[in-house]
Amino acid sequence: MTSPATTLDRGEFKNEPVRDFSKPENRAAMEQTLKKVAAELGREYPLIIGGEKIFTKEKTQSTNPSHPNQVVGIFQKGTVELANQAIEAADKAFAHWKIVPAAKRVWYCFEVAEILRRRRFEMNAWLCYETGKTWTEADADTAELIDFCEFYAREMLRLAGPQKLVPNAGEKNHLVYIPLGVGVVIPPWNFAAAIMGGMTLAAIVTGNTVVVKPSSDSPTVAAFFMEILNEAGVPKGVVNFFTGPGSTAGEALVSHPKTRFIAFTGSMQAGLRIGEIAAKKQPGQIWIKRTVLEMGGKDAIIVDEEADLDSAAEGVAQSAFGYQGQKCSACSRAIVSEKIYDKFIEKLIPRVKAMKVGPAEDGNNFMGPVINKSAMKTILEYIEAGKKEGRLLTGGGAKGTDGYFIEPTVIADIKPNAKIAQEEIFGPVLAVMPAKDFDHALEIANGTEYGLTGAVYSKNPKKLERATEEFHVGNLYLNRKCTGAKVGVHPFGGFNMSGTDSKAGGQDYLLLFLQAKVIAENLAAK
Ligand code: NDP
């Protein structure tokens, strides 16, 4: 049921606070909801195309990375034919949705935020079970999605209002932002709620319709979000839900001539492939497809000799191992001044050794599993390569027998051109690299093909100024960790092979889903 209490007048945007799980009432709520959601594991979910539920012969399933034998959800294996049908359904819905007043679309966004607040622990539980997020990480993901609802809704109200133009005598001129058309939303699994929902809401609040193709590792979180959109009353066909392999069904969605834009977040390889397919004009296609492609990272934290080493060690540990190093913003390189190299390591290692690794649903663990078997294999291969390239300080292998657990791993004395210093590992592996001086540290930091996040710990304002000028990343942090960007506060997106710098959660973001139409009227003709 929709709540009539949801109004458009909600005051200034404020970030949704994250839950403190040291409080008994929050722990109890999370434990209870985990039990409730456990009873719903293993359900089957249809494709939703134009509001119709569609089942296919072939199925796929998503499993719990903490307990791989546990099935989280069973899904339809969408075919190319059904992908085409989904785009047609979104195109049909666009004819109606594009004329729904912006205020009404904004209202839906606020309503989704309200429902998410009410069902927050359920979303947290699905994130724990399906993506191996610990309680705090899951709650931060849900809170970020609530922020996207609240932030983009307000942004749309701003963009729907009068836009400033230079006056021209004898003419009445105005500029309006109109939607693009049908979009394909392709999110990753690592912020299965926030990124999936954020890209979807940005697209629909601006008047577009979409086909959402969630990651094959996190379709249940997306199915739960669909349930919330339905509860909020979002009309049929505005958001279509399509599961299936990215390499076939995903490509069919991207290449369809009626697809007007693609909002993608994921690996560099998939992003580049999507960019390539989208650039090719298909028979019957009458526009250049717009692509928002947010991709990987090889993020670094520079620790200068003039830094507070306790705070730097804490920041590096948190950034490297929060959510098992599976954040695009995760620190995978600590570039440390030779002058304090050993001292920094002494402070870092006990922090890493103290991190508890285990099933994500156990609220006492700091780290859960990595996402799937193939990720585990790749990460362990990187660790083996790293052991040859440097000196293993802690971790170095799998942990336990059940679940995809990997020890938080730190490898020191890594050279700038080493494999583990250049390639995105996307797991709990930190390379520690010595730097001769600050120039050298900046050179190493900028020496990969990526440019997503970075941080510098130093008390020297001149060095911080230099980093501001020369550290070439989309999100630079000074004397703090390089993860944990907040909606509205730290608009997020990277340079170089990290993507198109779309700055999700910022004032420019919705413009990527809109086109501007200018109407100039000659008043003398009246
Ligand atoms: P992938 O690139 O493997 O997958 C992302 C999405 O793309 C999935 O839905 C996937 O579907 C789909 N996909 C894959 N290949 C194609 C294709 N050829 N055509 C259409 N769709 C396709 O990334 P991950 O899900 O593993 O996510 C991790 C990556 O995301 C990391 O590189 C990380 O850095 C990056 N990331 C970047 C962020 C940023 O803001 N820059 C934020 C978060 C993550 P399927 O699962 O079915 O293959």
Coordinates of C-alpha atoms and ligand atoms in Angstrom, one line a residue:
M1 CA 0.0 0.0 0.0
T2 CA 1.2 3.5 -0.7
S3 CA 1.3 5.9 2.2
P4 CA -0.5 9.2 1.7
A5 CA 1.9 10.6 4.3
T6 CA 4.7 10.8 1.8
T7 CA 4.9 14.4 0.7
L8 CA 7.2 16.3 -1.6
D9 CA 8.1 18.8 1.1
R10 CA 10.8 16.9 2.9
G11 CA 13.4 19.6 3.7
E12 CA 17.1 19.5 2.9
F13 CA 18.8 16.2 2.0
K14 CA 20.5 14.4 4.9
N15 CA 22.5 11.2 4.7
E16 CA 20.6 8.2 6.2
P17 CA 22.4 7.2 9.4
V18 CA 23.8 3.7 9.5
R19 CA 22.7 1.4 12.3
D20 CA 24.9 0.8 15.3
F21 CA 25.0 -2.9 15.9
S22 CA 26.5 -2.6 19.3
K23 CA 23.0 -1.6 20.4
P24 CA 21.0 -4.6 21.7
E25 CA 17.8 -3.5 19.9
N26 CA 19.5 -3.3 16.5
R27 CA 21.3 -6.7 17.0
A28 CA 18.0 -8.3 18.0
A29 CA 16.2 -6.8 15.0
M30 CA 18.9 -8.0 12.6
E31 CA 19.0 -11.5 14.1
Q32 CA 15.2 -11.9 14.0
T33 CA 15.0 -10.7 10.4
L34 CA 17.8 -13.0 9.3
K35 CA 15.7 -15.9 10.6
K36 CA 12.6 -14.6 8.9
V37 CA 14.4 -14.2 5.6
A38 CA 16.1 -17.6 5.9
A39 CA 12.7 -19.2 5.6
E40 CA 12.3 -17.5 2.2
L41 CA 15.6 -18.7 0.7
G42 CA 15.4 -20.9 -2.4
R43 CA 12.3 -19.3 -3.9
E44 CA 11.9 -19.0 -7.6
Y45 CA 11.6 -15.6 -9.2
P46 CA 10.1 -14.8 -12.7
L47 CA 11.3 -12.3 -15.3
I48 CA 9.0 -9.3 -15.1
I49 CA 8.3 -7.8 -18.5
G50 CA 5.6 -5.2 -18.9
G51 CA 4.3 -6.3 -15.5
E52 CA 3.9 -9.9 -16.7
K53 CA 5.6 -12.7 -14.9
I54 CA 7.5 -14.9 -17.3
F55 CA 9.1 -18.3 -16.6
T56 CA 11.7 -20.0 -18.9
K57 CA 12.6 -23.6 -19.3
E58 CA 16.2 -23.1 -18.3
K59 CA 17.0 -21.8 -14.8
T60 CA 19.9 -20.3 -13.0
Q61 CA 20.5 -20.0 -9.3
S62 CA 22.2 -17.8 -6.8
T63 CA 23.9 -19.2 -3.8
N64 CA 25.1 -18.0 -0.4
P65 CA 28.9 -17.4 -0.6
S66 CA 29.2 -18.1 3.2
H67 CA 27.5 -21.5 2.7
P68 CA 27.7 -22.4 -1.0
N69 CA 25.3 -25.3 -0.8
Q70 CA 22.5 -22.9 0.3
V71 CA 20.4 -21.7 -2.6
V72 CA 19.3 -18.1 -2.2
G73 CA 17.1 -17.8 -5.2
I74 CA 16.2 -19.6 -8.5
F75 CA 16.0 -17.5 -11.6
Q76 CA 14.9 -17.6 -15.2
K77 CA 17.6 -17.8 -17.8
G78 CA 16.5 -15.0 -20.1
T79 CA 17.0 -15.6 -23.8
V80 CA 17.8 -13.1 -26.5
E81 CA 14.2 -13.2 -27.7
L82 CA 12.9 -12.3 -24.2
A83 CA 15.6 -9.6 -24.0
N84 CA 14.1 -8.0 -27.1
Q85 CA 10.6 -8.4 -25.6
A86 CA 11.7 -6.6 -22.5
I87 CA 13.0 -3.6 -24.5
E88 CA 9.8 -3.5 -26.4
A89 CA 7.8 -3.5 -23.2
A90 CA 9.9 -0.7 -21.8
D91 CA 9.4 1.3 -25.0
K92 CA 5.6 0.9 -24.8
A93 CA 5.7 2.1 -21.1
F94 CA 7.8 5.1 -22.1
A95 CA 5.0 6.6 -24.1
H96 CA 3.0 7.0 -20.8
W97 CA 5.8 7.4 -18.2
K98 CA 7.5 10.3 -20.0
I99 CA 4.3 12.4 -19.6
V100 CA 3.9 11.6 -15.9
P101 CA 4.6 14.9 -14.1
A102 CA 8.1 15.1 -12.5
A103 CA 6.5 15.7 -9.1
K104 CA 4.7 12.4 -9.3
R105 CA 7.8 10.5 -10.3
V106 CA 9.6 12.2 -7.5
W107 CA 6.8 11.1 -5.1
Y108 CA 7.5 7.5 -6.1
C109 CA 11.2 7.9 -5.2
F110 CA 10.3 9.2 -1.7
E111 CA 7.8 6.4 -1.3
V112 CA 10.5 3.9 -2.1
A113 CA 12.7 5.5 0.5
E114 CA 10.0 5.2 3.1
I115 CA 9.3 1.5 2.3
L116 CA 13.1 0.8 2.4
R117 CA 13.3 2.4 5.9
R118 CA 10.5 0.1 7.0
R119 CA 12.0 -3.0 5.4
R120 CA 15.6 -2.1 6.0
F121 CA 16.6 -5.2 7.9
E122 CA 15.0 -7.4 5.3
M123 CA 17.2 -5.8 2.6
N124 CA 20.2 -6.1 4.9
A125 CA 19.4 -9.8 5.4
W126 CA 19.2 -10.5 1.6
L127 CA 22.6 -8.7 1.2
C128 CA 24.1 -10.9 3.9
Y129 CA 22.8 -14.1 2.4
E130 CA 23.4 -13.4 -1.2
T131 CA 26.5 -11.1 -1.4
G132 CA 28.3 -12.1 1.8
K133 CA 28.1 -8.6 3.4
T134 CA 28.5 -8.4 7.1
W135 CA 25.8 -6.6 9.0
T136 CA 27.5 -3.2 9.0
E137 CA 28.4 -3.4 5.3
A138 CA 24.9 -4.6 4.4
D139 CA 23.3 -1.8 6.4
A140 CA 25.6 0.8 4.7
D141 CA 24.5 -0.6 1.3
T142 CA 20.8 -0.2 2.2
A143 CA 21.4 3.2 3.7
E144 CA 23.1 4.4 0.5
L145 CA 20.1 3.2 -1.6
I146 CA 17.8 5.3 0.7
D147 CA 20.1 8.2 0.1
F148 CA 19.9 7.8 -3.6
C149 CA 16.1 7.9 -3.5
E150 CA 16.1 11.0 -1.4
F151 CA 18.9 12.8 -3.3
Y152 CA 17.8 12.1 -6.8
A153 CA 14.2 13.0 -6.0
R154 CA 15.3 16.4 -4.8
E155 CA 17.6 16.8 -7.8
M156 CA 14.7 16.0 -10.2
L157 CA 12.6 18.7 -8.6
R158 CA 15.4 21.2 -9.2
L159 CA 15.8 20.1 -12.8
A160 CA 12.1 20.2 -13.5
G161 CA 12.0 23.8 -12.4
P162 CA 12.9 26.9 -14.5
Q163 CA 16.4 26.9 -15.9
K164 CA 18.4 30.1 -16.2
L165 CA 19.0 31.5 -19.7
V166 CA 20.4 34.8 -20.9
P167 CA 17.5 37.1 -21.8
N168 CA 17.1 38.0 -25.4
A169 CA 14.9 41.1 -26.3
G170 CA 11.8 40.2 -28.3
E171 CA 11.9 36.5 -27.5
K172 CA 10.6 34.2 -24.8
N173 CA 13.0 31.4 -24.2
H174 CA 13.1 28.4 -22.0
L175 CA 15.0 25.2 -21.6
V176 CA 13.4 22.0 -20.4
Y177 CA 15.0 18.7 -19.6
I178 CA 13.3 15.7 -21.2
P179 CA 14.0 12.0 -20.8
L180 CA 16.0 10.0 -23.2
G181 CA 13.9 6.8 -23.7
V182 CA 14.5 3.2 -22.9
G183 CA 17.6 2.4 -20.8
V184 CA 19.4 -0.8 -19.8
V185 CA 20.7 -0.9 -16.2
I186 CA 23.5 -3.3 -15.7
P187 CA 24.9 -3.3 -12.1
P188 CA 27.6 -5.3 -10.3
W189 CA 27.0 -7.5 -7.3
N190 CA 29.2 -5.6 -4.9
F191 CA 26.7 -2.9 -4.0
A192 CA 23.8 -5.1 -5.0
A193 CA 21.3 -2.7 -3.5
A194 CA 22.8 0.8 -3.7
I195 CA 24.3 0.7 -7.3
M196 CA 21.5 -1.4 -8.8
G197 CA 18.8 0.7 -7.2
G198 CA 20.6 4.0 -7.6
M199 CA 21.1 3.6 -11.3
T200 CA 17.5 2.4 -11.7
L201 CA 16.0 5.3 -9.7
A202 CA 18.1 7.9 -11.5
A203 CA 16.8 6.6 -14.8
I204 CA 13.1 6.5 -13.9
V205 CA 12.8 9.7 -11.8
T206 CA 14.0 11.5 -15.0
G207 CA 11.2 10.0 -17.0
N208 CA 12.9 7.0 -18.7
T209 CA 11.8 3.4 -18.6
V210 CA 14.3 0.6 -18.0
V211 CA 15.2 -3.0 -18.2
V212 CA 17.3 -4.0 -15.2
K213 CA 19.6 -6.9 -15.7
P214 CA 21.1 -7.6 -12.3
S215 CA 24.4 -9.4 -11.8
S216 CA 24.1 -13.2 -11.9
D217 CA 25.6 -13.2 -8.4
S218 CA 22.9 -10.9 -6.8
P219 CA 19.5 -11.3 -8.5
T220 CA 17.6 -11.8 -5.3
V221 CA 18.5 -8.4 -3.9
A222 CA 17.2 -6.9 -7.2
A223 CA 14.0 -9.1 -7.0
F224 CA 13.4 -7.7 -3.5
F225 CA 13.9 -4.2 -4.8
M226 CA 11.3 -4.9 -7.6
E227 CA 8.9 -6.0 -4.8
I228 CA 9.5 -2.6 -3.2
L229 CA 8.9 -0.7 -6.4
N230 CA 5.6 -2.6 -6.8
E231 CA 4.6 -1.8 -3.3
A232 CA 5.3 1.9 -4.0
G233 CA 2.9 1.6 -7.0
V234 CA 5.5 2.3 -9.8
P235 CA 3.4 1.5 -12.9
K236 CA 4.0 -1.8 -14.9
G237 CA 6.6 -1.7 -17.6
V238 CA 8.5 1.3 -16.1
V239 CA 11.1 -1.1 -14.6
N240 CA 11.4 -4.5 -16.2
F241 CA 13.3 -7.2 -14.5
F242 CA 15.5 -9.5 -16.6
T243 CA 17.9 -12.2 -15.4
G244 CA 20.3 -14.0 -17.7
P245 CA 23.9 -14.1 -18.6
G246 CA 25.6 -10.8 -19.3
S247 CA 27.5 -12.2 -22.2
T248 CA 24.4 -13.2 -24.2
A249 CA 21.2 -11.7 -22.9
G250 CA 23.0 -8.6 -21.5
E251 CA 24.5 -7.9 -24.9
A252 CA 21.1 -8.4 -26.6
L253 CA 19.7 -5.7 -24.4
V254 CA 22.6 -3.3 -25.1
S255 CA 22.5 -3.8 -28.9
H256 CA 18.7 -3.5 -29.3
P257 CA 18.0 -0.5 -31.7
K258 CA 15.4 0.9 -29.3
T259 CA 17.8 1.0 -26.4
R260 CA 18.6 4.7 -26.0
F261 CA 21.1 4.5 -23.1
I262 CA 23.0 2.0 -20.9
A263 CA 23.9 2.6 -17.3
F264 CA 26.6 0.1 -16.4
T265 CA 28.8 -0.4 -13.3
G266 CA 31.2 -3.3 -13.3
S267 CA 34.6 -4.5 -14.5
M268 CA 36.7 -2.7 -17.1
Q269 CA 36.5 -5.7 -19.5
A270 CA 32.6 -5.7 -19.5
G271 CA 32.4 -1.9 -19.6
L272 CA 34.6 -1.7 -22.6
R273 CA 32.7 -4.4 -24.4
I274 CA 29.4 -2.7 -23.7
G275 CA 30.9 0.6 -25.0
E276 CA 31.9 -1.2 -28.2
I277 CA 28.6 -2.8 -28.8
A278 CA 26.6 0.3 -28.0
A279 CA 28.7 2.4 -30.4
K280 CA 27.6 0.2 -33.4
K281 CA 24.5 1.5 -35.2
Q282 CA 21.9 -1.2 -35.6
P283 CA 19.4 -1.4 -38.4
G284 CA 16.5 0.9 -37.5
Q285 CA 18.4 2.8 -34.8
I286 CA 18.0 6.6 -35.0
W287 CA 20.3 7.8 -32.2
I288 CA 23.7 7.6 -30.7
K289 CA 23.4 5.4 -27.6
R290 CA 24.5 7.2 -24.4
T291 CA 26.7 5.1 -22.1
V292 CA 27.4 5.6 -18.5
L293 CA 30.3 3.2 -17.8
E294 CA 31.7 3.0 -14.3
M295 CA 34.5 0.5 -14.0
G296 CA 37.3 -0.9 -11.9
G297 CA 40.1 0.5 -9.7
K298 CA 43.5 -0.1 -8.4
D299 CA 43.2 2.4 -5.5
A300 CA 46.2 3.5 -3.5
I301 CA 46.8 5.2 -0.2
I302 CA 50.1 7.2 0.2
V303 CA 51.5 7.2 3.7
D304 CA 54.0 10.0 4.1
E305 CA 56.7 10.1 6.7
E306 CA 54.9 13.1 8.2
A307 CA 51.7 11.2 8.8
D308 CA 50.0 10.1 12.0
L309 CA 50.9 6.5 11.6
D310 CA 48.2 5.1 13.8
S311 CA 45.5 6.8 11.9
A312 CA 47.1 5.8 8.6
A313 CA 47.4 2.1 9.6
E314 CA 43.7 2.1 10.6
G315 CA 42.6 3.9 7.4
V316 CA 44.6 1.5 5.2
A317 CA 43.3 -1.6 7.1
Q318 CA 39.7 -0.5 6.9
S319 CA 39.9 0.5 3.2
A320 CA 41.8 -2.7 2.2
F321 CA 39.7 -5.3 4.0
G322 CA 36.2 -3.8 4.5
Y323 CA 33.8 -6.1 2.5
Q324 CA 36.8 -8.4 1.8
G325 CA 38.4 -5.8 -0.4
Q326 CA 35.5 -6.1 -2.9
K327 CA 34.7 -2.4 -3.1
C328 CA 35.7 -0.5 -6.3
S329 CA 37.2 2.1 -3.9
A330 CA 39.1 -0.5 -1.8
C331 CA 42.8 0.3 -1.1
S332 CA 44.8 -2.4 -2.8
R333 CA 48.2 -0.5 -2.7
A334 CA 49.7 1.1 0.4
I335 CA 52.5 3.3 -0.9
V336 CA 54.7 4.0 2.1
S337 CA 57.6 6.4 2.6
E338 CA 60.9 4.4 3.1
K339 CA 61.6 6.5 6.2
I340 CA 58.7 5.0 8.2
Y341 CA 58.1 1.8 6.2
D342 CA 58.9 -0.7 8.9
K343 CA 57.2 1.3 11.6
F344 CA 54.0 1.6 9.5
I345 CA 54.0 -2.2 8.9
E346 CA 54.4 -2.8 12.6
K347 CA 51.3 -0.8 13.2
L348 CA 49.3 -2.3 10.3
I349 CA 49.8 -6.0 10.8
P350 CA 48.3 -6.5 14.3
R351 CA 45.2 -4.6 13.1
V352 CA 44.9 -7.0 10.1
K353 CA 45.5 -10.1 12.2
A354 CA 42.7 -9.0 14.6
M355 CA 40.1 -9.1 11.8
K356 CA 37.6 -11.8 12.3
V357 CA 36.7 -13.7 9.2
G358 CA 33.6 -15.9 9.0
P359 CA 30.0 -16.3 7.8
A360 CA 28.4 -12.9 7.0
E361 CA 25.2 -13.6 9.0
D362 CA 27.2 -13.9 12.2
G363 CA 27.2 -10.3 13.5
N364 CA 30.6 -10.8 15.2
N365 CA 32.6 -11.1 12.0
F366 CA 34.4 -8.2 10.4
M367 CA 35.0 -10.0 7.1
G368 CA 32.7 -12.4 5.3
P369 CA 33.4 -14.6 2.2
V370 CA 34.4 -13.4 -1.3
I371 CA 31.5 -13.6 -3.8
N372 CA 31.9 -16.9 -5.6
K373 CA 34.1 -19.9 -6.4
S374 CA 35.7 -18.4 -9.5
A375 CA 36.5 -15.1 -7.6
M376 CA 38.1 -17.2 -4.9
K377 CA 40.3 -19.1 -7.4
T378 CA 41.4 -15.8 -9.1
I379 CA 42.2 -14.1 -5.8
L380 CA 44.2 -17.1 -4.6
E381 CA 46.2 -17.1 -7.8
Y382 CA 47.0 -13.4 -7.3
I383 CA 48.2 -14.2 -3.8
E384 CA 50.5 -16.9 -5.1
A385 CA 51.8 -14.4 -7.7
G386 CA 52.2 -11.9 -5.0
K387 CA 54.2 -14.3 -2.8
K388 CA 56.8 -14.5 -5.6
E389 CA 56.7 -10.7 -6.2
G390 CA 57.1 -9.7 -2.6
R391 CA 57.3 -10.7 1.1
L392 CA 54.1 -12.2 2.7
L393 CA 53.4 -10.5 6.0
T394 CA 50.1 -12.0 7.0
G395 CA 47.3 -14.2 5.5
G396 CA 48.1 -15.8 2.2
G397 CA 45.4 -18.4 1.7
A398 CA 41.9 -19.7 2.1
K399 CA 40.3 -20.0 5.5
G400 CA 38.1 -22.9 6.6
T401 CA 36.5 -25.5 4.4
D402 CA 32.9 -24.3 3.8
G403 CA 32.4 -20.9 2.2
Y404 CA 34.6 -18.7 0.1
F405 CA 36.7 -17.3 2.9
I406 CA 40.2 -15.9 2.3
E407 CA 42.5 -14.5 5.0
P408 CA 43.2 -10.8 4.9
T409 CA 46.5 -10.8 3.1
V410 CA 49.4 -8.3 3.2
I411 CA 52.4 -8.6 0.9
A412 CA 55.2 -6.1 1.3
D413 CA 58.1 -4.9 -0.9
I414 CA 56.0 -4.9 -4.1
K415 CA 57.5 -3.1 -7.1
P416 CA 55.4 -0.6 -9.1
N417 CA 55.2 -2.8 -12.2
A418 CA 54.4 -6.1 -10.3
K419 CA 51.3 -7.9 -11.4
I420 CA 49.6 -7.4 -8.0
A421 CA 50.4 -3.7 -8.2
Q422 CA 48.8 -3.2 -11.6
E423 CA 45.8 -5.5 -11.9
E424 CA 42.5 -5.2 -10.0
I425 CA 42.3 -8.2 -7.7
F426 CA 39.0 -7.4 -6.1
G427 CA 39.7 -9.4 -2.9
P428 CA 41.4 -9.0 0.5
V429 CA 44.9 -8.5 -0.8
L430 CA 47.0 -5.5 0.0
A431 CA 50.3 -4.7 -1.7
V432 CA 52.7 -2.6 0.4
M433 CA 55.1 -0.6 -1.7
P434 CA 58.1 1.5 -0.6
A435 CA 58.5 5.0 -1.9
K436 CA 61.8 7.0 -1.9
D437 CA 60.0 10.3 -1.4
F438 CA 56.7 12.1 -2.0
D439 CA 57.5 12.6 -5.8
H440 CA 58.1 8.9 -6.1
A441 CA 54.9 8.0 -4.1
L442 CA 52.8 10.1 -6.5
E443 CA 54.5 8.6 -9.5
I444 CA 53.7 5.1 -8.2
A445 CA 50.1 6.1 -7.3
N446 CA 49.4 7.4 -10.8
G447 CA 51.2 4.5 -12.5
T448 CA 48.2 2.3 -13.3
E449 CA 45.6 2.5 -16.0
Y450 CA 42.9 3.2 -13.4
G451 CA 42.0 6.4 -11.5
L452 CA 39.1 5.8 -9.1
T453 CA 39.9 6.6 -5.5
G454 CA 43.1 7.5 -3.6
A455 CA 44.1 8.9 -0.2
V456 CA 47.1 10.6 1.3
Y457 CA 48.1 10.6 5.0
S458 CA 50.4 13.5 5.8
K459 CA 50.5 16.5 8.2
N460 CA 52.4 18.6 5.7
P461 CA 49.9 21.0 3.9
K462 CA 52.3 21.4 1.0
K463 CA 52.2 17.7 0.2
L464 CA 48.5 17.6 0.5
E465 CA 48.3 20.5 -1.9
R466 CA 50.5 18.7 -4.4
A467 CA 48.4 15.6 -4.1
T468 CA 45.3 17.7 -4.8
E469 CA 47.0 18.9 -8.0
E470 CA 48.7 15.7 -9.1
F471 CA 47.0 12.6 -7.7
H472 CA 44.8 11.8 -10.7
V473 CA 41.8 10.1 -9.3
G474 CA 38.1 10.9 -9.3
N475 CA 37.8 10.7 -5.5
L476 CA 40.8 11.9 -3.5
Y477 CA 40.7 11.7 0.3
L478 CA 43.2 13.5 2.6
N479 CA 44.0 12.1 6.0
R480 CA 41.1 9.6 5.8
K481 CA 40.3 6.2 4.3
C482 CA 39.6 5.9 0.6
T483 CA 36.3 4.0 1.0
G484 CA 32.9 5.1 2.3
A485 CA 31.8 7.8 -0.2
K486 CA 28.6 9.4 0.9
V487 CA 25.7 10.4 -1.4
G488 CA 25.7 14.2 -2.0
V489 CA 28.8 14.6 0.0
H490 CA 31.3 12.8 -2.1
P491 CA 29.9 12.4 -5.7
F492 CA 31.5 9.2 -6.9
G493 CA 33.2 8.2 -10.2
G494 CA 36.7 7.7 -11.6
F495 CA 39.1 8.7 -14.3
N496 CA 40.9 6.8 -17.1
M497 CA 40.0 3.1 -17.2
S498 CA 37.9 3.5 -14.0
G499 CA 35.1 4.9 -16.1
T500 CA 33.2 7.9 -17.5
D501 CA 33.4 9.9 -14.2
S502 CA 29.6 10.0 -13.9
K503 CA 29.7 11.1 -10.3
A504 CA 26.9 9.1 -8.9
G505 CA 25.2 10.9 -6.0
G506 CA 26.2 14.3 -7.3
Q507 CA 24.5 17.2 -8.9
D508 CA 25.6 16.3 -12.4
Y509 CA 24.4 12.7 -12.4
L510 CA 20.7 13.1 -13.5
L511 CA 21.8 15.1 -16.5
L512 CA 23.2 11.8 -17.9
F513 CA 19.7 10.5 -18.1
L514 CA 18.2 13.6 -19.7
Q515 CA 18.4 15.8 -22.8
A516 CA 17.8 19.5 -22.9
K517 CA 15.2 21.0 -25.3
V518 CA 15.3 24.8 -25.9
I519 CA 12.2 26.6 -27.0
A520 CA 12.6 30.1 -28.4
E521 CA 9.4 32.1 -29.3
N522 CA 9.4 35.3 -31.3
L523 CA 7.1 37.6 -29.2
A524 CA 6.6 40.1 -32.1
A525 CA 4.5 37.4 -33.9
K526 CA 1.9 37.5 -31.2
Ligands
NDP1 P1 31.2 -7.6 -14.2 O1 31.8 -6.7 -15.2 O2 31.6 -9.0 -14.2 O3 29.6 -7.6 -14.2 C1 28.9 -6.4 -14.1 C2 27.6 -6.6 -14.8 O4 27.8 -6.6 -16.2 C3 26.8 -7.9 -14.4 O5 25.5 -7.6 -14.3 C4 27.2 -8.8 -15.6 O6 26.2 -9.8 -15.8 C5 27.1 -7.8 -16.7 N1 27.9 -8.2 -17.9 C6 29.1 -8.8 -18.0 N2 29.5 -8.9 -19.3 C7 28.5 -8.3 -20.0 C8 28.3 -8.0 -21.4 N3 29.2 -8.5 -22.3 N4 27.3 -7.4 -21.8 C9 26.3 -6.9 -20.9 N5 26.4 -7.1 -19.6 C10 27.5 -7.8 -19.2 O7 31.6 -7.0 -12.7 P2 31.2 -7.5 -11.3 O8 29.8 -7.7 -11.1 O9 32.2 -8.7 -11.0 O10 31.6 -6.3 -10.4 C11 32.9 -6.0 -9.9 C12 33.5 -4.9 -10.7 O11 32.7 -3.7 -10.7 C13 34.9 -4.5 -10.3 O12 35.7 -4.3 -11.4 C14 34.7 -3.1 -9.6 O13 35.8 -2.3 -9.5 C15 33.6 -2.6 -10.4 N6 32.8 -1.5 -9.7 C16 33.0 -0.2 -10.1 C17 32.4 0.8 -9.4 C18 32.5 2.2 -9.8 O14 31.8 3.1 -9.3 N7 33.5 2.5 -10.6 C19 31.5 0.5 -8.2 C20 31.3 -0.9 -8.0 C21 32.0 -1.9 -8.7 P3 26.6 -11.3 -15.3 O15 26.7 -11.2 -13.8 O16 25.4 -12.1 -15.7 O17 27.8 -11.7 -16.0

